[in-house]
Amino acid sequence: MALVTLEMIREAEEHLKGVAQRTSMMHSTSLSEQCGCEVHLKMENFQRTGSFKLRGAYNKVASLTPEERARGIVASSAGNHAQGVALAAKEYGCKATICMPTNAPIAKIDATKSYGADVVLAGDFYADCYEKACQLQKEKGFTFCHPFDDPLVIAGQGTIGLEILEKLPETDVIVVPIGGGGLISGIAVAAKELKPSIRIVGVQTQNMPSMKESVAHGEITTVPALKSLADGITVGTPGTLTFDIVSKYVDEIVTVSEAEIAEAILFLLERVKTAAEGAGACPVAALMNHKIQGVEGKNVVALVSGGNIDVNMIDRIINNGLVKTWRRAYFDVVVQDKPHVLSKITSIISDSNANILSIYHDRSQRDIEVGYVHVALEIETMNEKHVNSLLATLSANGFPAILR
């Protein structure tokens, strides 16, 4: 007997009525043109608590017995599951203790506390706070609410699959971010049971491709812990249940780089006018960079799983995205230290319709000869062709610059 069934997902849908929003589906013309398919965005970044995680967390808490709730709930989370559990616990009037990484975004920590939960910071990665949560469960007798490897949590996430096919029955492909695997497991069970021909594609960050490696090896595999913009899916070891479901139902898993994630966040901000956290932008990153084969002419749904982006990171993320798309460039050039040289360089840049954002003028570097100066420029550009043309023009005028 399957541990997660379509019937369980439909029961979760009943639990979530009046609690979770039925989030919108948005067709993206610009992304569709770029990818050669019809791309629809499932906007779970508009969900209550800013993430899909409310669905699974609430379904789990709603399914507990009064005795289990009375013992208090403990959970481990990078941030989004934390908010879902905290909100559900508040609704049911029970105590919640959430273990989160020490480097979790401040916004996620504060939001979790605002729902009345106690937050315990432990370690730099999900594995660290999971160990702390297990310790507290044993010491305090709390009821554990796992973020992904739990049938009731998976069933709650699966309600997204029901909504997608209800809204767009002709969906051919659903692209979903993967961390521990709870989200894609629920969506895959729902979608494949309703439409066996549908294709389910998972996306992981290259920095922590634990599920991809596990499926490739045919057994659960732990990968080294590395930081990622997609902090919500930095899970080093997949769940036992989720591994089994993904192995059975998911057709393909691809990975995206940190630069590609940043580029997708920027695209969603500029072209879709929506804020997505790193994990939520991964499906769009995979489509933008043509990581998924065979989608041409298909109806593709990309899940924007969350919008709880750390505002302290936005500037760096946007800058990385601008550099990746050749709209910001950094030049280094060594020139003679004499009058009018700098003005000639700035004139060339101005004439090319590029915009200088900053200039750093340094005579003191060890490898700079007397009479010369190092000039570092941060320049706003239009595209790769523009950058290369500007480099060529500078060189032709006696200022051979290096792209940093």
CSV table of C-alpha atoms in Angstrom, one decimal:
chain,number,residue,atom,x,y,z
A,1,MET,CA,0.0,0.0,0.0
A,2,ALA,CA,1.3,3.5,-1.0
A,3,LEU,CA,2.2,5.7,1.9
A,4,VAL,CA,0.9,8.8,0.0
A,5,THR,CA,-2.2,8.5,-2.1
A,6,LEU,CA,-4.4,10.7,-4.2
A,7,GLU,CA,-7.1,10.2,-1.6
A,8,MET,CA,-4.8,11.6,1.1
A,9,ILE,CA,-4.1,14.6,-1.0
A,10,ARG,CA,-7.8,15.2,-1.5
A,11,GLU,CA,-8.2,15.0,2.2
A,12,ALA,CA,-5.5,17.5,2.7
A,13,GLU,CA,-7.3,19.8,0.3
A,14,GLU,CA,-10.3,19.7,2.6
A,15,HIS,CA,-8.1,20.5,5.6
A,16,LEU,CA,-6.7,23.5,3.8
A,17,LYS,CA,-9.9,25.1,2.8
A,18,GLY,CA,-10.1,28.6,4.2
A,19,VAL,CA,-6.4,28.4,5.3
A,20,ALA,CA,-4.2,28.0,2.2
A,21,GLN,CA,-4.8,30.2,-0.8
A,22,ARG,CA,-5.5,28.7,-4.2
A,23,THR,CA,-2.6,30.6,-5.8
A,24,SER,CA,-2.8,32.0,-9.3
A,25,MET,CA,-1.3,30.7,-12.5
A,26,MET,CA,0.4,33.3,-14.7
A,27,HIS,CA,1.3,32.9,-18.3
A,28,SER,CA,4.7,34.5,-19.1
A,29,THR,CA,4.9,35.7,-22.7
A,30,SER,CA,8.6,36.7,-22.4
A,31,LEU,CA,9.7,33.5,-20.8
A,32,SER,CA,7.6,31.5,-23.3
A,33,GLU,CA,9.3,33.2,-26.2
A,34,GLN,CA,12.7,32.7,-24.7
A,35,CYS,CA,12.1,29.0,-24.0
A,36,GLY,CA,10.1,28.0,-27.1
A,37,CYS,CA,7.2,26.6,-25.0
A,38,GLU,CA,4.1,28.0,-23.2
A,39,VAL,CA,5.3,28.7,-19.7
A,40,HIS,CA,2.9,29.2,-16.9
A,41,LEU,CA,4.0,30.2,-13.4
A,42,LYS,CA,2.3,28.7,-10.4
A,43,MET,CA,2.7,31.6,-7.9
A,44,GLU,CA,3.2,30.0,-4.5
A,45,ASN,CA,5.2,33.0,-3.5
A,46,PHE,CA,1.8,34.6,-3.0
A,47,GLN,CA,0.8,31.9,-0.5
A,48,ARG,CA,0.2,32.8,3.1
A,49,THR,CA,3.6,32.9,4.9
A,50,GLY,CA,5.1,33.5,1.5
A,51,SER,CA,5.7,29.8,0.6
A,52,PHE,CA,4.0,26.5,-0.3
A,53,LYS,CA,5.2,25.1,3.0
A,54,LEU,CA,2.1,26.2,4.8
A,55,ARG,CA,0.2,23.4,3.0
A,56,GLY,CA,2.1,20.5,4.3
A,57,ALA,CA,2.7,21.9,7.8
A,58,TYR,CA,-0.9,22.8,8.3
A,59,ASN,CA,-2.1,19.4,7.1
A,60,LYS,CA,0.2,17.7,9.5
A,61,VAL,CA,-0.8,19.7,12.5
A,62,ALA,CA,-4.5,19.4,11.6
A,63,SER,CA,-4.1,15.6,11.5
A,64,LEU,CA,-2.5,15.3,14.9
A,65,THR,CA,-4.5,14.1,17.9
A,66,PRO,CA,-5.3,16.6,20.7
A,67,GLU,CA,-2.8,14.7,22.9
A,68,GLU,CA,0.0,15.0,20.2
A,69,ARG,CA,-0.7,18.8,20.0
A,70,ALA,CA,-0.7,19.2,23.8
A,71,ARG,CA,2.8,17.8,24.0
A,72,GLY,CA,4.0,20.7,21.8
A,73,ILE,CA,5.4,20.6,18.3
A,74,VAL,CA,9.1,20.7,17.3
A,75,ALA,CA,10.3,21.2,13.7
A,76,SER,CA,13.5,21.9,11.8
A,77,SER,CA,13.6,24.3,8.9
A,78,ALA,CA,15.6,26.7,6.8
A,79,GLY,CA,12.8,29.1,7.2
A,80,ASN,CA,9.6,28.4,5.2
A,81,HIS,CA,8.5,25.2,6.9
A,82,ALA,CA,9.1,27.1,10.2
A,83,GLN,CA,6.5,29.7,9.3
A,84,GLY,CA,4.0,27.1,8.2
A,85,VAL,CA,4.3,25.1,11.4
A,86,ALA,CA,4.3,28.2,13.6
A,87,LEU,CA,1.1,29.5,11.9
A,88,ALA,CA,-0.6,26.1,12.1
A,89,ALA,CA,0.3,25.7,15.8
A,90,LYS,CA,-1.1,29.2,16.5
A,91,GLU,CA,-4.3,28.3,14.8
A,92,TYR,CA,-4.6,25.1,17.0
A,93,GLY,CA,-3.5,26.8,20.2
A,94,CYS,CA,-0.4,24.6,20.7
A,95,LYS,CA,3.2,25.5,21.5
A,96,ALA,CA,5.8,25.3,18.7
A,97,THR,CA,9.6,25.2,18.9
A,98,ILE,CA,11.4,25.6,15.6
A,99,CYS,CA,15.1,24.9,15.1
A,100,MET,CA,16.6,27.0,12.3
A,101,PRO,CA,20.2,27.5,11.0
A,102,THR,CA,22.1,30.4,12.5
A,103,ASN,CA,22.4,32.0,9.1
A,104,ALA,CA,18.7,31.8,8.2
A,105,PRO,CA,17.4,35.0,6.8
A,106,ILE,CA,16.4,37.5,9.5
A,107,ALA,CA,13.0,38.0,7.8
A,108,LYS,CA,12.2,34.3,8.2
A,109,ILE,CA,13.3,34.2,11.8
A,110,ASP,CA,11.3,37.2,12.7
A,111,ALA,CA,8.2,36.0,10.8
A,112,THR,CA,8.4,32.6,12.6
A,113,LYS,CA,8.6,34.4,16.0
A,114,SER,CA,5.7,36.6,15.0
A,115,TYR,CA,3.4,33.6,14.9
A,116,GLY,CA,4.3,32.8,18.5
A,117,ALA,CA,6.8,30.1,18.0
A,118,ASP,CA,10.1,29.7,20.0
A,119,VAL,CA,13.1,29.8,17.6
A,120,VAL,CA,16.3,27.8,18.4
A,121,LEU,CA,19.3,28.6,16.2
A,122,ALA,CA,21.6,25.7,15.6
A,123,GLY,CA,24.4,25.3,13.1
A,124,ASP,CA,24.8,26.6,9.5
A,125,PHE,CA,22.9,24.0,7.6
A,126,TYR,CA,19.6,22.2,7.7
A,127,ALA,CA,21.2,19.0,9.0
A,128,ASP,CA,22.4,20.8,12.1
A,129,CYS,CA,19.0,22.1,13.1
A,130,TYR,CA,17.4,18.8,12.3
A,131,GLU,CA,19.8,17.1,14.8
A,132,LYS,CA,18.9,19.8,17.4
A,133,ALA,CA,15.1,19.3,16.8
A,134,CYS,CA,15.5,15.5,17.3
A,135,GLN,CA,17.4,16.2,20.5
A,136,LEU,CA,14.6,18.4,21.8
A,137,GLN,CA,12.0,15.9,20.8
A,138,LYS,CA,13.7,13.3,23.0
A,139,GLU,CA,14.3,15.6,25.9
A,140,LYS,CA,11.0,17.4,25.9
A,141,GLY,CA,8.6,14.8,24.5
A,142,PHE,CA,7.6,17.1,21.6
A,143,THR,CA,5.7,15.9,18.6
A,144,PHE,CA,8.0,16.1,15.6
A,145,CYS,CA,6.8,17.8,12.3
A,146,HIS,CA,9.3,16.8,9.6
A,147,PRO,CA,9.6,19.3,6.8
A,148,PHE,CA,9.5,16.8,4.0
A,149,ASP,CA,9.8,13.1,4.9
A,150,ASP,CA,6.2,12.7,6.3
A,151,PRO,CA,3.2,11.4,4.4
A,152,LEU,CA,0.9,14.1,5.7
A,153,VAL,CA,3.3,16.9,4.8
A,154,ILE,CA,3.8,15.4,1.4
A,155,ALA,CA,0.0,15.1,0.9
A,156,GLY,CA,-0.4,18.8,1.8
A,157,GLN,CA,2.1,19.8,-0.8
A,158,GLY,CA,0.4,17.6,-3.3
A,159,THR,CA,-2.6,19.9,-3.3
A,160,ILE,CA,-0.6,22.2,-5.6
A,161,GLY,CA,-0.7,19.4,-8.2
A,162,LEU,CA,-4.5,19.3,-8.0
A,163,GLU,CA,-4.7,23.0,-8.5
A,164,ILE,CA,-2.4,23.0,-11.5
A,165,LEU,CA,-4.4,20.4,-13.4
A,166,GLU,CA,-7.7,21.9,-12.4
A,167,LYS,CA,-6.6,25.3,-13.8
A,168,LEU,CA,-4.6,23.9,-16.8
A,169,PRO,CA,-5.7,20.3,-17.7
A,170,GLU,CA,-3.5,20.4,-20.8
A,171,THR,CA,-0.3,20.8,-18.8
A,172,ASP,CA,2.5,18.6,-20.3
A,173,VAL,CA,5.3,19.3,-17.9
A,174,ILE,CA,5.6,20.5,-14.3
A,175,VAL,CA,9.0,21.9,-13.1
A,176,VAL,CA,9.5,21.8,-9.4
A,177,PRO,CA,12.4,22.7,-7.1
A,178,ILE,CA,13.8,19.9,-4.9
A,179,GLY,CA,15.4,20.1,-1.5
A,180,GLY,CA,14.4,17.1,0.7
A,181,GLY,CA,11.8,16.1,-1.9
A,182,GLY,CA,8.5,16.7,-0.1
A,183,LEU,CA,7.1,19.2,-2.6
A,184,ILE,CA,7.9,17.3,-5.7
A,185,SER,CA,6.8,14.1,-4.2
A,186,GLY,CA,3.3,15.4,-3.4
A,187,ILE,CA,2.9,17.1,-6.8
A,188,ALA,CA,4.2,14.1,-8.6
A,189,VAL,CA,1.7,11.7,-6.9
A,190,ALA,CA,-1.2,14.0,-7.5
A,191,ALA,CA,-0.3,14.8,-11.1
A,192,LYS,CA,0.7,11.3,-12.2
A,193,GLU,CA,-2.4,9.7,-10.7
A,194,LEU,CA,-4.7,12.2,-12.5
A,195,LYS,CA,-2.7,12.4,-15.7
A,196,PRO,CA,-0.1,9.6,-16.2
A,197,SER,CA,1.3,11.1,-19.3
A,198,ILE,CA,2.4,14.3,-17.6
A,199,ARG,CA,6.2,14.8,-17.1
A,200,ILE,CA,7.6,15.9,-13.8
A,201,VAL,CA,11.0,17.5,-13.7
A,202,GLY,CA,12.9,18.5,-10.6
A,203,VAL,CA,15.5,21.2,-10.2
A,204,GLN,CA,18.3,21.4,-7.7
A,205,THR,CA,21.1,23.8,-7.1
A,206,GLN,CA,24.5,22.5,-8.3
A,207,ASN,CA,25.8,23.3,-4.8
A,208,MET,CA,23.7,20.6,-3.2
A,209,PRO,CA,22.3,18.1,-5.7
A,210,SER,CA,21.4,15.4,-3.1
A,211,MET,CA,18.3,14.0,-4.7
A,212,LYS,CA,19.9,13.9,-8.2
A,213,GLU,CA,22.9,12.0,-6.9
A,214,SER,CA,20.7,9.7,-4.9
A,215,VAL,CA,18.6,8.7,-7.9
A,216,ALA,CA,21.7,8.3,-10.1
A,217,HIS,CA,23.2,6.0,-7.5
A,218,GLY,CA,20.0,4.1,-6.8
A,219,GLU,CA,20.3,4.8,-3.0
A,220,ILE,CA,20.1,7.7,-0.6
A,221,THR,CA,23.3,9.7,-1.0
A,222,THR,CA,24.6,12.6,1.2
A,223,VAL,CA,26.4,15.4,-0.6
A,224,PRO,CA,28.8,17.9,1.0
A,225,ALA,CA,27.1,21.0,2.5
A,226,LEU,CA,27.7,24.2,0.5
A,227,LYS,CA,26.1,27.6,0.7
A,228,SER,CA,23.5,28.6,-1.9
A,229,LEU,CA,21.2,31.4,-2.9
A,230,ALA,CA,18.6,28.7,-2.8
A,231,ASP,CA,18.8,28.3,0.9
A,232,GLY,CA,15.3,26.7,1.0
A,233,ILE,CA,16.5,23.6,-0.9
A,234,THR,CA,20.0,23.1,0.6
A,235,VAL,CA,19.3,19.7,2.0
A,236,GLY,CA,22.3,17.3,2.0
A,237,THR,CA,20.4,14.1,2.5
A,238,PRO,CA,17.0,13.3,0.9
A,239,GLY,CA,14.2,11.7,2.9
A,240,THR,CA,13.6,7.9,2.7
A,241,LEU,CA,10.0,8.3,1.7
A,242,THR,CA,10.6,11.1,-0.7
A,243,PHE,CA,13.5,9.2,-2.4
A,244,ASP,CA,11.1,6.3,-3.1
A,245,ILE,CA,8.4,8.6,-4.5
A,246,VAL,CA,10.9,10.6,-6.6
A,247,SER,CA,12.5,7.4,-8.0
A,248,LYS,CA,9.0,6.2,-9.0
A,249,TYR,CA,7.3,9.3,-10.3
A,250,VAL,CA,9.9,12.0,-11.3
A,251,ASP,CA,11.1,11.8,-14.9
A,252,GLU,CA,14.2,14.0,-14.7
A,253,ILE,CA,16.3,16.0,-12.3
A,254,VAL,CA,18.5,18.9,-13.5
A,255,THR,CA,20.7,21.4,-11.7
A,256,VAL,CA,21.3,25.1,-12.0
A,257,SER,CA,24.3,27.2,-10.9
A,258,GLU,CA,24.3,30.1,-8.5
A,259,ALA,CA,24.7,32.6,-11.3
A,260,GLU,CA,21.7,31.1,-13.1
A,261,ILE,CA,19.6,31.4,-10.0
A,262,ALA,CA,20.5,35.0,-9.6
A,263,GLU,CA,19.7,35.6,-13.3
A,264,ALA,CA,16.2,34.0,-12.8
A,265,ILE,CA,15.5,36.1,-9.6
A,266,LEU,CA,16.4,39.2,-11.6
A,267,PHE,CA,14.2,38.1,-14.6
A,268,LEU,CA,11.2,37.5,-12.3
A,269,LEU,CA,11.7,41.0,-10.7
A,270,GLU,CA,12.0,42.8,-14.0
A,271,ARG,CA,9.7,41.0,-16.3
A,272,VAL,CA,7.1,39.3,-14.1
A,273,LYS,CA,7.2,42.0,-11.4
A,274,THR,CA,7.4,39.4,-8.6
A,275,ALA,CA,9.9,38.6,-5.9
A,276,ALA,CA,11.1,35.0,-5.7
A,277,GLU,CA,13.6,33.5,-3.3
A,278,GLY,CA,16.4,31.5,-4.7
A,279,ALA,CA,14.6,28.1,-4.4
A,280,GLY,CA,11.5,29.6,-6.0
A,281,ALA,CA,13.5,30.8,-8.9
A,282,CYS,CA,15.2,27.5,-9.7
A,283,PRO,CA,12.5,26.2,-12.1
A,284,VAL,CA,12.7,29.4,-14.1
A,285,ALA,CA,16.5,29.3,-14.1
A,286,ALA,CA,16.3,25.8,-15.6
A,287,LEU,CA,14.0,26.9,-18.3
A,288,MET,CA,15.9,30.1,-19.1
A,289,ASN,CA,19.1,28.2,-19.5
A,290,HIS,CA,17.6,25.3,-21.6
A,291,LYS,CA,18.4,22.6,-19.0
A,292,ILE,CA,15.2,20.7,-19.8
A,293,GLN,CA,15.0,19.0,-23.1
A,294,GLY,CA,11.8,18.2,-25.1
A,295,VAL,CA,9.7,21.1,-23.9
A,296,GLU,CA,9.4,22.8,-27.2
A,297,GLY,CA,5.8,23.6,-28.0
A,298,LYS,CA,4.6,22.1,-24.7
A,299,ASN,CA,2.5,23.6,-21.9
A,300,VAL,CA,5.0,23.9,-19.0
A,301,VAL,CA,4.2,24.9,-15.5
A,302,ALA,CA,7.1,26.3,-13.4
A,303,LEU,CA,6.5,26.4,-9.7
A,304,VAL,CA,7.6,29.6,-8.0
A,305,SER,CA,7.7,28.0,-4.6
A,306,GLY,CA,8.3,30.9,-2.4
A,307,GLY,CA,9.0,34.6,-2.1
A,308,ASN,CA,10.7,35.0,1.3
A,309,ILE,CA,13.8,36.5,-0.2
A,310,ASP,CA,16.3,38.0,2.3
A,311,VAL,CA,16.3,41.7,1.6
A,312,ASN,CA,19.9,41.9,2.8
A,313,MET,CA,20.8,39.7,-0.2
A,314,ILE,CA,18.8,41.4,-2.9
A,315,ASP,CA,21.5,43.9,-3.9
A,316,ARG,CA,24.1,41.1,-4.3
A,317,ILE,CA,21.6,38.9,-6.1
A,318,ILE,CA,20.6,41.6,-8.5
A,319,ASN,CA,24.3,42.5,-9.2
A,320,ASN,CA,25.1,38.9,-10.0
A,321,GLY,CA,22.2,38.8,-12.3
A,322,LEU,CA,23.2,42.0,-14.1
A,323,VAL,CA,26.8,40.7,-14.5
A,324,LYS,CA,25.4,37.3,-15.8
A,325,THR,CA,23.3,39.1,-18.4
A,326,TRP,CA,26.2,41.5,-19.4
A,327,ARG,CA,24.3,44.6,-18.1
A,328,ARG,CA,27.0,45.4,-15.6
A,329,ALA,CA,30.8,45.0,-16.3
A,330,TYR,CA,34.0,45.5,-14.4
A,331,PHE,CA,37.0,46.7,-16.4
A,332,ASP,CA,40.7,46.9,-15.2
A,333,VAL,CA,43.2,49.0,-17.2
A,334,VAL,CA,46.7,50.2,-16.5
A,335,VAL,CA,47.5,53.6,-18.1
A,336,GLN,CA,50.1,56.4,-17.9
A,337,ASP,CA,49.7,58.6,-14.9
A,338,LYS,CA,49.4,62.0,-16.7
A,339,PRO,CA,46.7,64.6,-17.3
A,340,HIS,CA,43.7,64.0,-19.6
A,341,VAL,CA,44.2,60.2,-19.8
A,342,LEU,CA,41.4,59.4,-17.5
A,343,SER,CA,39.1,61.9,-19.3
A,344,LYS,CA,39.9,60.2,-22.6
A,345,ILE,CA,38.8,56.8,-21.1
A,346,THR,CA,35.6,58.2,-19.7
A,347,SER,CA,34.8,60.0,-23.0
A,348,ILE,CA,35.2,56.7,-24.9
A,349,ILE,CA,32.9,55.0,-22.5
A,350,SER,CA,30.4,57.8,-22.7
A,351,ASP,CA,30.4,57.8,-26.5
A,352,SER,CA,29.6,54.1,-26.5
A,353,ASN,CA,26.4,54.9,-24.5
A,354,ALA,CA,27.7,53.0,-21.5
A,355,ASN,CA,27.3,54.5,-18.0
A,356,ILE,CA,30.1,54.7,-15.5
A,357,LEU,CA,28.9,53.7,-12.0
A,358,SER,CA,32.2,54.0,-10.2
A,359,ILE,CA,35.9,54.6,-10.8
A,360,TYR,CA,38.8,53.5,-8.6
A,361,HIS,CA,42.2,55.1,-9.3
A,362,ASP,CA,45.2,53.3,-7.6
A,363,ARG,CA,48.9,54.1,-7.9
A,364,SER,CA,50.1,51.9,-5.0
A,365,GLN,CA,49.7,48.4,-6.3
A,366,ARG,CA,52.9,46.3,-6.1
A,367,ASP,CA,53.0,45.4,-9.8
A,368,ILE,CA,52.3,48.9,-11.1
A,369,GLU,CA,55.4,50.7,-12.4
A,370,VAL,CA,56.3,54.3,-11.5
A,371,GLY,CA,54.4,56.6,-13.9
A,372,TYR,CA,51.5,54.3,-14.4
A,373,VAL,CA,48.2,53.9,-12.6
A,374,HIS,CA,45.6,51.2,-12.3
A,375,VAL,CA,42.0,52.2,-13.1
A,376,ALA,CA,39.1,50.0,-12.1
A,377,LEU,CA,35.7,50.8,-13.6
A,378,GLU,CA,32.2,49.6,-12.9
A,379,ILE,CA,30.1,50.2,-16.0
A,380,GLU,CA,26.5,49.8,-16.8
A,381,THR,CA,26.2,48.2,-20.2
A,382,MET,CA,23.4,46.8,-22.5
A,383,ASN,CA,24.5,43.3,-23.5
A,384,GLU,CA,27.5,41.1,-24.3
A,385,LYS,CA,28.0,42.7,-27.8
A,386,HIS,CA,28.1,46.1,-26.2
A,387,VAL,CA,30.8,45.0,-23.6
A,388,ASN,CA,33.0,43.4,-26.3
A,389,SER,CA,32.6,46.5,-28.6
A,390,LEU,CA,33.6,48.8,-25.7
A,391,LEU,CA,36.7,46.6,-24.9
A,392,ALA,CA,37.7,46.7,-28.6
A,393,THR,CA,37.3,50.5,-28.8
A,394,LEU,CA,39.3,51.1,-25.7
A,395,SER,CA,42.1,48.8,-27.0
A,396,ALA,CA,42.1,50.6,-30.4
A,397,ASN,CA,42.7,53.9,-28.6
A,398,GLY,CA,45.6,52.6,-26.6
A,399,PHE,CA,43.8,51.5,-23.4
A,400,PRO,CA,43.8,47.7,-23.4
A,401,ALA,CA,41.3,46.8,-20.7
A,402,ILE,CA,40.7,43.5,-19.0
A,403,LEU,CA,37.2,42.3,-18.2
A,404,ARG,CA,37.2,41.3,-14.5
